[in-house]
């Protein structure tokens, strides 16, 4: 028997239990397989600012989960990386332009990483050609050296050299000879492109002032201007209600380019499916009559977005995720509607209209065979 009694206060000290050391990140908790070739290509890609972490984030969210692409909103990426939404939006647009990332479908479609680095484009050089019009602001020369305009005419470098001092040096890239007048002309040209993007032609002078003020705050004015133009066209194409009547200055003041973009609904293709599948006595729809102001247009756009983005309770998945798949879904809905006995009647044209069938609840009822 090994039991030993000890007087109180005379018990032997127990050996300290060593604290478990943290193991750190483990492969068993998830990892991403990526080739050396791709990693080296990323190193040579000269990614700027937020672009590199965004590329890695996209790779982790896709390849890390054995999928090629995934729906990732600006907010999702911004929260995941703690990067402002504006910078995320600009960086993603540039990465897609360069072909490093790609998007499936429209502006809300899934994003993926393009591993074929031979298809990647060079980074934008627009920032080299656009100079801020205010002579007190600093600029970054294309060779990376910061320059400061002191009096609107003389440019002095950090090392104290002026343009005149550097004129005959052969070890550096010559500075741009762009004058302030030329710089203003560049900004005016960018504004003209924005003005023609499709917003309401009203309040041009205040819109120009606001636009140029915004560009003067950007490190890459031309890229930012291009982003605004693309954003306006995307929203007009998506038929955002009231967007075509929006004043340009209001768009700029409210920073509407940061708003989430609704799904683009392919109205023309769905109209064509309706006209082809419905009986001859049912009203055919012209694209000229199917305008964003009409209730049918708005109902179809809303239903399309819900069908494409919101999961069904029964399956946990959207009705469709690709544009062509959605067009075929609507075509099948119209085929089923055309077979309904009541639609075969000659007076069906009085009530059987696309503006009615486009309502989400009605579309679901037609698909389920609940319209008799």
mmCIF file of N, CA, C and O in Angstrom, residues 8 13 39 46 130 166 185 208 255 266 278 290 292 301 324 344:
data_model
loop_
_atom_site.group_PDB
_atom_site.id
_atom_site.type_symbol
_atom_site.label_atom_id
_atom_site.label_comp_id
_atom_site.label_asym_id
_atom_site.label_seq_id
_atom_site.Cartn_x
_atom_site.Cartn_y
_atom_site.Cartn_z
ATOM 1 N N UNK A 8 -0.558 18.598 7.924
ATOM 2 C CA UNK A 8 -1.036 19.779 7.180
ATOM 3 C C UNK A 8 0.072 20.812 7.036
ATOM 4 O O UNK A 8 0.800 21.107 7.991
ATOM 5 N N UNK A 13 5.433 19.643 -2.883
ATOM 6 C CA UNK A 13 4.968 20.481 -3.994
ATOM 7 C C UNK A 13 4.772 19.616 -5.243
ATOM 8 O O UNK A 13 5.624 18.795 -5.573
ATOM 9 N N UNK A 39 3.010 32.393 -58.388
ATOM 10 C CA UNK A 39 3.502 33.292 -57.352
ATOM 11 C C UNK A 39 4.572 34.235 -57.912
ATOM 12 O O UNK A 39 4.587 35.425 -57.603
ATOM 13 N N UNK A 46 3.750 43.945 -60.641
ATOM 14 C CA UNK A 46 3.786 45.351 -60.208
ATOM 15 C C UNK A 46 2.411 45.819 -59.738
ATOM 16 O O UNK A 46 1.893 46.845 -60.167
ATOM 17 N N UNK A 130 -1.359 62.557 -66.599
ATOM 18 C CA UNK A 130 -2.307 63.539 -66.075
ATOM 19 C C UNK A 130 -1.684 64.239 -64.877
ATOM 20 O O UNK A 130 -1.347 63.610 -63.888
ATOM 21 N N UNK A 166 18.593 69.262 -64.488
ATOM 22 C CA UNK A 166 18.525 67.846 -64.855
ATOM 23 C C UNK A 166 18.440 67.624 -66.358
ATOM 24 O O UNK A 166 18.428 66.491 -66.817
ATOM 25 N N UNK A 185 -6.391 70.966 -69.647
ATOM 26 C CA UNK A 185 -7.030 70.409 -70.851
ATOM 27 C C UNK A 185 -7.277 68.912 -70.689
ATOM 28 O O UNK A 185 -8.310 68.394 -71.124
ATOM 29 N N UNK A 208 -18.751 70.192 -63.467
ATOM 30 C CA UNK A 208 -17.340 70.223 -63.861
ATOM 31 C C UNK A 208 -16.454 70.577 -62.660
ATOM 32 O O UNK A 208 -15.412 69.958 -62.438
ATOM 33 N N UNK A 255 -21.604 60.446 -53.963
ATOM 34 C CA UNK A 255 -20.697 59.318 -54.186
ATOM 35 C C UNK A 255 -21.475 58.050 -54.567
ATOM 36 O O UNK A 255 -21.285 56.970 -54.010
ATOM 37 N N UNK A 266 -31.637 41.115 -68.532
ATOM 38 C CA UNK A 266 -31.617 41.129 -70.004
ATOM 39 C C UNK A 266 -33.039 41.263 -70.573
ATOM 40 O O UNK A 266 -33.605 40.309 -71.113
ATOM 41 N N UNK A 278 -45.468 32.884 -76.812
ATOM 42 C CA UNK A 278 -46.893 33.101 -76.541
ATOM 43 C C UNK A 278 -47.714 33.023 -77.831
ATOM 44 O O UNK A 278 -47.210 33.327 -78.919
ATOM 45 N N UNK A 290 -41.294 49.079 -73.724
ATOM 46 C CA UNK A 290 -40.868 48.479 -72.453
ATOM 47 C C UNK A 290 -39.779 49.364 -71.847
ATOM 48 O O UNK A 290 -38.598 49.126 -71.968
ATOM 49 N N UNK A 292 -37.963 51.871 -68.659
ATOM 50 C CA UNK A 292 -37.721 51.785 -67.214
ATOM 51 C C UNK A 292 -38.816 52.399 -66.359
ATOM 52 O O UNK A 292 -38.938 52.065 -65.172
ATOM 53 N N UNK A 301 -37.320 43.501 -63.587
ATOM 54 C CA UNK A 301 -35.973 43.744 -63.069
ATOM 55 C C UNK A 301 -35.851 43.278 -61.623
ATOM 56 O O UNK A 301 -34.848 42.667 -61.226
ATOM 57 N N UNK A 324 -27.760 33.323 -69.221
ATOM 58 C CA UNK A 324 -28.424 32.462 -70.202
ATOM 59 C C UNK A 324 -29.353 31.477 -69.522
ATOM 60 O O UNK A 324 -30.436 31.170 -70.037
ATOM 61 N N UNK A 344 -55.580 30.125 -74.046
ATOM 62 C CA UNK A 344 -55.937 29.762 -75.412
ATOM 63 C C UNK A 344 -57.172 30.515 -75.905
ATOM 64 O O UNK A 344 -57.396 30.638 -77.111
#
